[in-house]
CSV table of C-alpha atoms in Angstrom, one decimal:
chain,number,residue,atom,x,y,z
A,1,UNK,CA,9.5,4.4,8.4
A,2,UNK,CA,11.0,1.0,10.1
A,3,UNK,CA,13.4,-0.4,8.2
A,4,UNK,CA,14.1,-4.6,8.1
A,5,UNK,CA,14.2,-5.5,11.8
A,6,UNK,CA,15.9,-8.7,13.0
A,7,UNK,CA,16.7,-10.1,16.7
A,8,UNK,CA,18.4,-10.7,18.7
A,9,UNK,CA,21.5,-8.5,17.2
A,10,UNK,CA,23.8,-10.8,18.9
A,11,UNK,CA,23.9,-14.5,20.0
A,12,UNK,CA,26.1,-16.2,21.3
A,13,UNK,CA,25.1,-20.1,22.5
A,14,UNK,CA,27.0,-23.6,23.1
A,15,UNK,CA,27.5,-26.1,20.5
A,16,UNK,CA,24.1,-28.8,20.4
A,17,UNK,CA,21.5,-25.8,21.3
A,18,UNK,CA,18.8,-24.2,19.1
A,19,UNK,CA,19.1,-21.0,17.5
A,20,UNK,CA,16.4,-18.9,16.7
A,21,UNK,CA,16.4,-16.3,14.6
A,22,UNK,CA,13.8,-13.0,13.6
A,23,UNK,CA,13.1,-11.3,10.7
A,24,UNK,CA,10.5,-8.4,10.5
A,25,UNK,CA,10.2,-7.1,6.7
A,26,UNK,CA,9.3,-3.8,5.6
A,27,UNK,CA,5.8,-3.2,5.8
A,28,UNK,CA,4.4,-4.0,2.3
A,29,UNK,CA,7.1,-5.9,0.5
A,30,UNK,CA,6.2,-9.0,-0.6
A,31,UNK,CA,9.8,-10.7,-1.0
A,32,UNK,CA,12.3,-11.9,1.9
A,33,UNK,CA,15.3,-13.1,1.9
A,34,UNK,CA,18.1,-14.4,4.7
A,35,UNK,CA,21.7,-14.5,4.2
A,36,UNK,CA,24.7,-15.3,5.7
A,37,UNK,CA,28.0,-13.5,6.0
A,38,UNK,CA,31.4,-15.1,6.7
A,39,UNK,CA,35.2,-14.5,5.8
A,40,UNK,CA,35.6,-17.3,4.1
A,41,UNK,CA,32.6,-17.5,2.2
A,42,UNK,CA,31.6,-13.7,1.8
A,43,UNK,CA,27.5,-13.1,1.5
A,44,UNK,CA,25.2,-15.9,0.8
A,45,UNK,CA,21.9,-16.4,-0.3
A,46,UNK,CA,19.9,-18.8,1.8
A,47,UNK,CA,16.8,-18.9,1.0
A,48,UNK,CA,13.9,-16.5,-0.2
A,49,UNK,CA,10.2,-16.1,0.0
A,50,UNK,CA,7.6,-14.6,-2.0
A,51,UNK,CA,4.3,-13.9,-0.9
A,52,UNK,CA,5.7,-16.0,2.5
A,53,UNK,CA,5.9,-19.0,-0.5
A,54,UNK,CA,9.8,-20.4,-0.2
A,55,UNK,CA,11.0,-19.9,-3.6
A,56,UNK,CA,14.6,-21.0,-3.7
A,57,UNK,CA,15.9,-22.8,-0.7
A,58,UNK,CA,19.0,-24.1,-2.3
A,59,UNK,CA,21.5,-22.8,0.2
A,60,UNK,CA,20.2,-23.6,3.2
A,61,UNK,CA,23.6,-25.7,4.4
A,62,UNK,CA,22.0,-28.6,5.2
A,63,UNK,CA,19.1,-30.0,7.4
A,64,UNK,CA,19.8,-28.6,10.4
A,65,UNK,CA,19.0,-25.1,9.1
A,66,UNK,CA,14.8,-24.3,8.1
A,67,UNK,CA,12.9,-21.2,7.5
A,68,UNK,CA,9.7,-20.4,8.1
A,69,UNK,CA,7.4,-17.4,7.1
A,70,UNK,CA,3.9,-17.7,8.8
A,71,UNK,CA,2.8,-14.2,7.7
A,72,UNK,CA,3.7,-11.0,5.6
A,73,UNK,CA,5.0,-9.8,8.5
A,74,UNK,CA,7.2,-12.3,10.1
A,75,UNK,CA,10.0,-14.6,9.4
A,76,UNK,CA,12.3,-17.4,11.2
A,77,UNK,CA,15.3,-19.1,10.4
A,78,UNK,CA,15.9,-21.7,12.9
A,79,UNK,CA,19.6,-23.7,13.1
A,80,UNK,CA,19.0,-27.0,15.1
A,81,UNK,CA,21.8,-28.1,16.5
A,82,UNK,CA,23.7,-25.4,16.2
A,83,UNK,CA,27.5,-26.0,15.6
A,84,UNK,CA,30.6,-23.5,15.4
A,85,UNK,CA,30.5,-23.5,11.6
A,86,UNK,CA,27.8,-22.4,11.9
A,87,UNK,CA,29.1,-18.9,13.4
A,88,UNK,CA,28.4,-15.9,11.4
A,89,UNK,CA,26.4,-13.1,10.6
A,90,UNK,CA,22.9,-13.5,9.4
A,91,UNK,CA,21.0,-10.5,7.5
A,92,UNK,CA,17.3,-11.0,6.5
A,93,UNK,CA,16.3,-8.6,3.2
A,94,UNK,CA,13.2,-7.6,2.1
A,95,UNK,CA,11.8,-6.0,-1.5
A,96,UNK,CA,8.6,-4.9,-2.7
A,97,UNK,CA,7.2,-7.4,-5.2
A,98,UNK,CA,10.6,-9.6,-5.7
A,99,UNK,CA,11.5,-8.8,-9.2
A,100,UNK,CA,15.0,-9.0,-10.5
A,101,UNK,CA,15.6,-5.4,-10.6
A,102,UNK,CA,13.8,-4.1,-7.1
A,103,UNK,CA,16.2,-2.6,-4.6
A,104,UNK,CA,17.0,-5.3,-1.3
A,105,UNK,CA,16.2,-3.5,2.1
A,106,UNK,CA,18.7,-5.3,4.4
A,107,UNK,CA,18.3,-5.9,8.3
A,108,UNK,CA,21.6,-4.5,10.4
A,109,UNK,CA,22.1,-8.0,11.2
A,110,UNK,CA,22.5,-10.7,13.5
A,111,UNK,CA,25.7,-12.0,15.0
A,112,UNK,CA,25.7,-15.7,16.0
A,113,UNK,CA,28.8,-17.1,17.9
A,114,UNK,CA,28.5,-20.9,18.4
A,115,UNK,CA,31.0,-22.3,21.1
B,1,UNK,CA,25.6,-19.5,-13.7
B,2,UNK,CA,25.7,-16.2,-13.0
B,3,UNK,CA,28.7,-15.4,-10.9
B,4,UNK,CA,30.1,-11.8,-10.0
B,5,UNK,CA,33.8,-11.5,-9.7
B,6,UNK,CA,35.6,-8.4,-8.0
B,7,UNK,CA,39.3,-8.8,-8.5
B,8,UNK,CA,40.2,-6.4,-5.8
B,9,UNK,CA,39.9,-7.9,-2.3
B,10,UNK,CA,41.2,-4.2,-0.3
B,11,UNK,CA,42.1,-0.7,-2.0
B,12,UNK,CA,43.4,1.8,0.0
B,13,UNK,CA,43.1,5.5,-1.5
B,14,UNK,CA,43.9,9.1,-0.2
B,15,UNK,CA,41.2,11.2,0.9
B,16,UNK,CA,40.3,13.3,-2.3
B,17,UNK,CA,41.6,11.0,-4.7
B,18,UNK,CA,39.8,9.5,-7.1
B,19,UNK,CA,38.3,5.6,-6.9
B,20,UNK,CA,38.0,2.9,-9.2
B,21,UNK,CA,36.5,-0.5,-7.7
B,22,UNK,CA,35.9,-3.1,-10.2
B,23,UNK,CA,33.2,-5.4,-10.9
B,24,UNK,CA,33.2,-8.2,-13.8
B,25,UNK,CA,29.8,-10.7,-13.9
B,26,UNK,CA,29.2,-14.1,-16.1
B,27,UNK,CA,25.6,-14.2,-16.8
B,28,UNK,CA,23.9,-14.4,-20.2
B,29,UNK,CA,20.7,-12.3,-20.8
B,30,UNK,CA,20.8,-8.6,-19.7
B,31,UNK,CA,22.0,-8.1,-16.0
B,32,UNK,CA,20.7,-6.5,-13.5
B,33,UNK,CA,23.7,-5.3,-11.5
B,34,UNK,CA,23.7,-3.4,-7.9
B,35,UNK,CA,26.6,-1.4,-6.4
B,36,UNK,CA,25.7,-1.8,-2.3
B,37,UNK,CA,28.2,-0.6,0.5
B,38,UNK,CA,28.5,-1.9,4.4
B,39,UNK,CA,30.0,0.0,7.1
B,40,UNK,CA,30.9,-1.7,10.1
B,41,UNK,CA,28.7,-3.4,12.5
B,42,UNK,CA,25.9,-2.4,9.6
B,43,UNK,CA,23.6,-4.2,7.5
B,44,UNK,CA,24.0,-3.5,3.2
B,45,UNK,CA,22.8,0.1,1.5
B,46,UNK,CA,22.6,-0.2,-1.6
B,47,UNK,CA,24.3,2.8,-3.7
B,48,UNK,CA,23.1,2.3,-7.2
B,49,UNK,CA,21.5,-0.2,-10.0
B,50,UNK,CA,21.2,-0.5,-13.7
B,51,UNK,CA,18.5,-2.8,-15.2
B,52,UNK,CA,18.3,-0.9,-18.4
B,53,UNK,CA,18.7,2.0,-20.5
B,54,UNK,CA,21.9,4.7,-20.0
B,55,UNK,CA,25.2,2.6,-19.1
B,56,UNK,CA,26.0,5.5,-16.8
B,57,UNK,CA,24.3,5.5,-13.6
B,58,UNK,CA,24.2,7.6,-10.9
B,59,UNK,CA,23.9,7.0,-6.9
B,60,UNK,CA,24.1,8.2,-3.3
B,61,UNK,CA,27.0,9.9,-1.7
B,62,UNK,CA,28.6,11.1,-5.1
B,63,UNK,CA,29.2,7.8,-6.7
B,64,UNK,CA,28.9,6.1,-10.2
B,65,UNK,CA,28.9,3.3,-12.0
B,66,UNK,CA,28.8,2.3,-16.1
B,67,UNK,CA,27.8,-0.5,-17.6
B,68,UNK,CA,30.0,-2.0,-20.1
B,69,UNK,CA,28.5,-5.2,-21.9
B,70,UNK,CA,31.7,-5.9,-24.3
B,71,UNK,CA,33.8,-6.1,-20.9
B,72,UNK,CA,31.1,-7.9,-18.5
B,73,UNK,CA,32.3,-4.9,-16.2
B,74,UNK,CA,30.3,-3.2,-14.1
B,75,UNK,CA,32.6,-0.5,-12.1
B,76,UNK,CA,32.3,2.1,-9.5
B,77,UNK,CA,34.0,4.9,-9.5
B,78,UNK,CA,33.8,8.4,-7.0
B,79,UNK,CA,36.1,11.6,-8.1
B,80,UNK,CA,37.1,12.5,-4.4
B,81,UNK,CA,36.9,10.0,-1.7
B,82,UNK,CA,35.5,11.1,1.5
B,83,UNK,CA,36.8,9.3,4.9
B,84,UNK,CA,33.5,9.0,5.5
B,85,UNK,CA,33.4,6.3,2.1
B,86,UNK,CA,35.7,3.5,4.1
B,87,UNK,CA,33.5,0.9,4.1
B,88,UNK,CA,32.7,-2.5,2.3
B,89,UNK,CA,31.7,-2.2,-1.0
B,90,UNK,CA,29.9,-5.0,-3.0
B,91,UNK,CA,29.1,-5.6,-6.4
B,92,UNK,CA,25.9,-8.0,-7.5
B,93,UNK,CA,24.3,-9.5,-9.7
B,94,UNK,CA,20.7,-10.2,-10.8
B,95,UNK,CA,18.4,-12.2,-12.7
B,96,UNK,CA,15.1,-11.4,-13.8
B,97,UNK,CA,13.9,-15.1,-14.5
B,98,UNK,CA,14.5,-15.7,-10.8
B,99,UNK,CA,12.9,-13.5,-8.7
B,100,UNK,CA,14.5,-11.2,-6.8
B,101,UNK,CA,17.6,-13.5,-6.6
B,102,UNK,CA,21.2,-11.5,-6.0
B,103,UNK,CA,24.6,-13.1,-6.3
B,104,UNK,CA,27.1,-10.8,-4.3
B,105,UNK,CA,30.8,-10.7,-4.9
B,106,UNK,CA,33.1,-11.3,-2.5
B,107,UNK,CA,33.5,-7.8,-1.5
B,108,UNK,CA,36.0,-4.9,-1.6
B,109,UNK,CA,37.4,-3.6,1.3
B,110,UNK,CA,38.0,0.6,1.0
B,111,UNK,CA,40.5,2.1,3.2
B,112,UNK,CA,41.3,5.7,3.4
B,113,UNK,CA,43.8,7.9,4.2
B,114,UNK,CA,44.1,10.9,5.6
């Protein structure tokens, strides 16, 4: 079976452009989630969907990041304008039905270098 | 808030020695609490959970973990380290009232030896 499936794997644009980024869950699971990854600030939670519903959006950095999840089976997290901060590695998670105890399928990630 | 806390940043251990990483959370109700482990270049696998019943759980790739509610812990531990177990390993935390929510740790590096 697929696993999580993001793209691109790697990005690397100029400071001021728009970032794009894709999230296929696994087939079936009803909760998704995006992260971000840094040295400084280790792995954080985003925001996360249920039944493509944002639940929690209370990490998105500010306005220049959104979400979006038009289906079960597709998900975007857009950064717009993109700034160096903003460098790091996103991973997109998925889980069956979003309860507290349900195993996170992670995505193998994708790099975003912002010059 | 629930936080997760794991004091050890990198460990370095010989291959076939014994591992200990540690694990302390701040939440009030029952936790749920997730060991998972990153290799390079890799997305998070997760290795083990406990969301109730024995405090000693099992995992993938020979490891462990026990929960201990007096001590907040939550610790990982592998009798013989492989080479093959050099990786990232983190520790989170989980609340049932919010979803699938997780709060990671920072993360602890594993190096090993030959």
């Amino acid at each position: 079976d697929a696993g999580v499936i993001q793209s691109p794997r790697h990005e690397v644009t100029e400071m001021g452009q728009e970032v794009t980024l894709r999230c296929k869950p696994i087939s079936g699971h009803n909760s998704l989630f995006w992260y971000r990854q840094t040295m400084m600030r280790g792995l954080e939670l985003l925001i996360y969907f249920n039944n493509n519903v944002p639940i929690d959006d209370s990490g998105m950095p500010e306005d220049r990041f959104s979400a979006k999840m038009p289906n079960a089976s597709f998900s975007t997290l857009k950064i717009q304008p993109s700034e160096p901060r903003d460098s790091a590695v996103y991973f997109c998670a998925s889980s069956p039905g979003g309860l507290g105890q349900e195993t996170q399928y992670f995505g193998p990630g994708t790099r975003l270098l912002v010059l | 808030a629930q936080s997760v806390t794991q004091p050890d940043i990198h460990i370095t251990v010989s291959e076939g020695a014994s591992l200990e990483l540690r694990c302390n959370y701040s939440y009030g109700a029952t936790p749920y609490l997730f060991w998972y482990v990153q290799s390079p270049g890799q997305g998070l696998q997760l290795l083990l959970k406990y969301f109730s019943g024995d405090t000693l759980v099992q995992g993938i790739k020979g490891f462990e973990a026990e929960f201990k509610r007096s001590q907040s812990s939550f610790n990982l531990r592998k009798p013989s380290v492989h080479w093959s177990d050099a990786a990232e390993y983190f520790c989170a935390v989980g609340a049932g009232n919010q979803g699938g929510k997780l709060i990671f740790g920072q993360g602890t590096e594993l190096s090993v030896k030959p």
